Protein backbone atom coordinates (compact mmCIF):
# COMPACT_ATOMS: atom_id res chain seq x y z
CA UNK A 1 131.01 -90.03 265.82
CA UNK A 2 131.45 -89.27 261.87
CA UNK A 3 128.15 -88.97 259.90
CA UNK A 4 128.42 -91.72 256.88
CA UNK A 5 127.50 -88.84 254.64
CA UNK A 6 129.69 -86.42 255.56
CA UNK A 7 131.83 -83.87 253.58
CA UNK A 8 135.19 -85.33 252.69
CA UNK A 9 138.58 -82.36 252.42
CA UNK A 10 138.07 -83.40 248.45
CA UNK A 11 134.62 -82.76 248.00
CA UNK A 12 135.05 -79.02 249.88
CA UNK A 13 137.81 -78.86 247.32
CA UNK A 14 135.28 -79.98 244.25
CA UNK A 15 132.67 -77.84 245.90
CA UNK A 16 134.90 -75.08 246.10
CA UNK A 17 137.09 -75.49 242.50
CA UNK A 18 133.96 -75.36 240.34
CA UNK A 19 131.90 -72.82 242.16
CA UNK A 20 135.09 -70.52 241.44
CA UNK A 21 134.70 -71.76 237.68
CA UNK A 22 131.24 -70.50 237.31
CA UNK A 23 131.83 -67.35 238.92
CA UNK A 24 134.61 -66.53 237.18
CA UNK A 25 132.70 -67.84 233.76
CA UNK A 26 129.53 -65.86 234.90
CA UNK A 27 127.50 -68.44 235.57
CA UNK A 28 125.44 -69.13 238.43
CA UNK A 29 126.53 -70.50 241.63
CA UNK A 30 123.34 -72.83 241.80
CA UNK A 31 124.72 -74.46 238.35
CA UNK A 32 128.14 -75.12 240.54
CA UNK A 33 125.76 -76.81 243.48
CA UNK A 34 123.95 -78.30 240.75
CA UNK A 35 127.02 -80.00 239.14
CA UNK A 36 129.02 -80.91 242.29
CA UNK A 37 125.81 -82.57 243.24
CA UNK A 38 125.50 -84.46 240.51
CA UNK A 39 128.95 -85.77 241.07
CA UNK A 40 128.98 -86.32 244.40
CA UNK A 41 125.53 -88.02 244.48
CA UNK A 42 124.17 -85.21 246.72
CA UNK A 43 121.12 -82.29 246.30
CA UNK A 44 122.03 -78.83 245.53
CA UNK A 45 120.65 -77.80 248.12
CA UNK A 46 123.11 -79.73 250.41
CA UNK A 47 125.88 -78.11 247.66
CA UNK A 48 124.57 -74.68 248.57
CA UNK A 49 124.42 -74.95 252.02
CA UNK A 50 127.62 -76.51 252.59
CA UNK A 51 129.19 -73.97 250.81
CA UNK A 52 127.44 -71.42 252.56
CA UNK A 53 127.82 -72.53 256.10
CA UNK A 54 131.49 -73.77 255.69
CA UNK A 55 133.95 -73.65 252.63
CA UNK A 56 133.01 -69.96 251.29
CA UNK A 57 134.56 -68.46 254.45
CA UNK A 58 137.70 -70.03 253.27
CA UNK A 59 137.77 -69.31 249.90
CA UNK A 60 136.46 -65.83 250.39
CA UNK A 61 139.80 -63.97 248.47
CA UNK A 62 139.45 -66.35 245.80
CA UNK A 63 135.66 -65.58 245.44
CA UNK A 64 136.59 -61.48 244.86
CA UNK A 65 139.71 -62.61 242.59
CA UNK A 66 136.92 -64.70 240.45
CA UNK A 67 134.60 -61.70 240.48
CA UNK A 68 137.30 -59.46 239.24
CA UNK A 69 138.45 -61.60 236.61
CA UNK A 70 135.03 -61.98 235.40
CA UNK A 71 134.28 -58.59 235.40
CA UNK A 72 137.04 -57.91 233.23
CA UNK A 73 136.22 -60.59 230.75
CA UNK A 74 133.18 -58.92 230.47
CA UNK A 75 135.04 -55.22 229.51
CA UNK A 76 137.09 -57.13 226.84
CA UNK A 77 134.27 -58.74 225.57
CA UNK A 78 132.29 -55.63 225.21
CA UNK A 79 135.34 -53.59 223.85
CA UNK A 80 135.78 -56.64 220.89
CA UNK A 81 132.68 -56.34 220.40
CA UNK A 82 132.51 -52.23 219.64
CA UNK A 83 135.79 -51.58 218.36
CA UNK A 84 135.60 -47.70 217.64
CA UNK A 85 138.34 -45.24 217.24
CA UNK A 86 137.58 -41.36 218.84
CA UNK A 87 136.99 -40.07 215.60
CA UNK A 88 134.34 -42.72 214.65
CA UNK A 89 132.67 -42.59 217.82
CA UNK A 90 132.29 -38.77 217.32
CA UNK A 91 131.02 -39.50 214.05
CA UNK A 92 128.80 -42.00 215.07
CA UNK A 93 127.56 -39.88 217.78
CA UNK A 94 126.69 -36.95 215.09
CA UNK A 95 125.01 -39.41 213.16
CA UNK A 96 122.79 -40.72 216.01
CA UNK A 97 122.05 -37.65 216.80
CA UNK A 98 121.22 -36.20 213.86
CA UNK A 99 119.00 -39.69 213.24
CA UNK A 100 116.98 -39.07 216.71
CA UNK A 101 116.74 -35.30 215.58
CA UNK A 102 114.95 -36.34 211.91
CA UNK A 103 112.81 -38.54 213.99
CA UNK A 104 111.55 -35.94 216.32
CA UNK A 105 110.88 -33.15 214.15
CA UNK A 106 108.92 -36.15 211.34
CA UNK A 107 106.88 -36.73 214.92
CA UNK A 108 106.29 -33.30 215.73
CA UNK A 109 105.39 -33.02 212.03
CA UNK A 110 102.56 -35.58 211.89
CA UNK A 111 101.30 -34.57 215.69
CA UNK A 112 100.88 -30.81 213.52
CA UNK A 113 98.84 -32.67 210.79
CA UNK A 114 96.77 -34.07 213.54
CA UNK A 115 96.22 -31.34 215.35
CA UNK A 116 95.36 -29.32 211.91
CA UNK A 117 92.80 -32.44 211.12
CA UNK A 118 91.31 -32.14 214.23
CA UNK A 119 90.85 -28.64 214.41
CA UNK A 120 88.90 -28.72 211.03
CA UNK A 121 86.84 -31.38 212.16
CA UNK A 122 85.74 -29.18 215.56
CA UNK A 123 85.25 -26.01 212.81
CA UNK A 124 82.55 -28.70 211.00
CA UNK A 125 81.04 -29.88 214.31
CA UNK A 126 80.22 -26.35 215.31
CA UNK A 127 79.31 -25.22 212.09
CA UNK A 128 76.54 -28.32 212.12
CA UNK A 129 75.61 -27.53 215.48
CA UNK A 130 75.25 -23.79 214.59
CA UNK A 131 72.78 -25.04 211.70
CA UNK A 132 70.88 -27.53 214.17
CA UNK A 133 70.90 -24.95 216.92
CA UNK A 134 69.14 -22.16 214.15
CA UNK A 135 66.65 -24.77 212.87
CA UNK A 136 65.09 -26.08 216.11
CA UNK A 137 65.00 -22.07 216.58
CA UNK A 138 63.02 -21.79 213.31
CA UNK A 139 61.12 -25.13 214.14
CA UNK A 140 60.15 -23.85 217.77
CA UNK A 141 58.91 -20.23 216.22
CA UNK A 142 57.43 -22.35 213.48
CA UNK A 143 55.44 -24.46 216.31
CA UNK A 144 54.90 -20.56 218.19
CA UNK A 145 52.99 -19.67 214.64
CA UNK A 146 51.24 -22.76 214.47
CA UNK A 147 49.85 -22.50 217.64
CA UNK A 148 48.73 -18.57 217.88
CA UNK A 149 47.30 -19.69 214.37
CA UNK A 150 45.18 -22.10 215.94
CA UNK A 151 43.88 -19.79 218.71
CA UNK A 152 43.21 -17.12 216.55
CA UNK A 153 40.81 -19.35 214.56
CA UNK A 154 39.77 -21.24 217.77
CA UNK A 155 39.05 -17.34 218.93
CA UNK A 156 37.24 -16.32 215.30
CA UNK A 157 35.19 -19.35 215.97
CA UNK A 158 34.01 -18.68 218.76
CA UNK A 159 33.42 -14.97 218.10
CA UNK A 160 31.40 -15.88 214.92
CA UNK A 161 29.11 -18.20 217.52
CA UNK A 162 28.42 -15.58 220.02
């Protein structure tokens, strides 16, 4: 008994054609499903699973060829893209270098400054608390003067009564 939906030899061999196309393109397999399932009226879903379950086993060589291909397109592309003799890459090496270098030691630089800031501002802080620290002393023997003071004349007092 033959489903009415069923997978026809030519739509494996749509399935199959442009899922090769996008790998060897770099694009994704789920934009193949998508595409083949817009042209055969069916989900991508159904795409993906029919490839999955059936035609991928038979285009499995294919698949690696595709992935080869594409991985090579993507060297050449790179390589256009950075054309660069020896010499100029050792150049341009020396130069980036020599760039990271000047960056480093203008970092190291200002975390020096920083540090030198910072150090002056602890040398204030104690300084202050050195003054604080000797006038609550002189405050506290001021108070201790204050109060014997006040005895004493509390004391005089009552010696002049008796």
């Amino acid at each position: 008994m033959d489903r009415k939906d069923s997978w026809t030899v030519e739509d494996d061999l749509l399935l199959a054609e442009t899922v090769i196309d996008h790998i060897k393109t770099g694009s994704t397999q789920l934009a193949a499903f998508e595409e083949v399932g817009a042209r055969l009226d069916r989900t991508a879903a159904a795409c993906g699973f029919r490839w999955n379950s059936t035609v991928r086993k038979q285009y499995e060589d294919t698949v690696k060829e595709a992935k080869i291909q594409r991985s090579a397109q993507k060297k050449v592309k790179i390589a256009s893209v950075i054309p660069m003799r020896k010499d100029d890459a050792v150049g341009t090496g020396e130069n980036v270098i020599k760039k990271h270098i000047q960056e480093v030691i203008h970092y190291i630089e200002k975390l020096e400054h920083t540090i030198k800031l910072q150090q002056e501002e602890i040398e204030d802080l104690n300084n202050k608390l050195a003054e604080e620290k000797s006038g609550k002393i002189a405050s506290e023997d001021l108070d201790s003067l204050m109060h014997i003071i006040l005895r004493a004349k509390e004391m005089g007092t009552l010696n002049k009564a008796n």
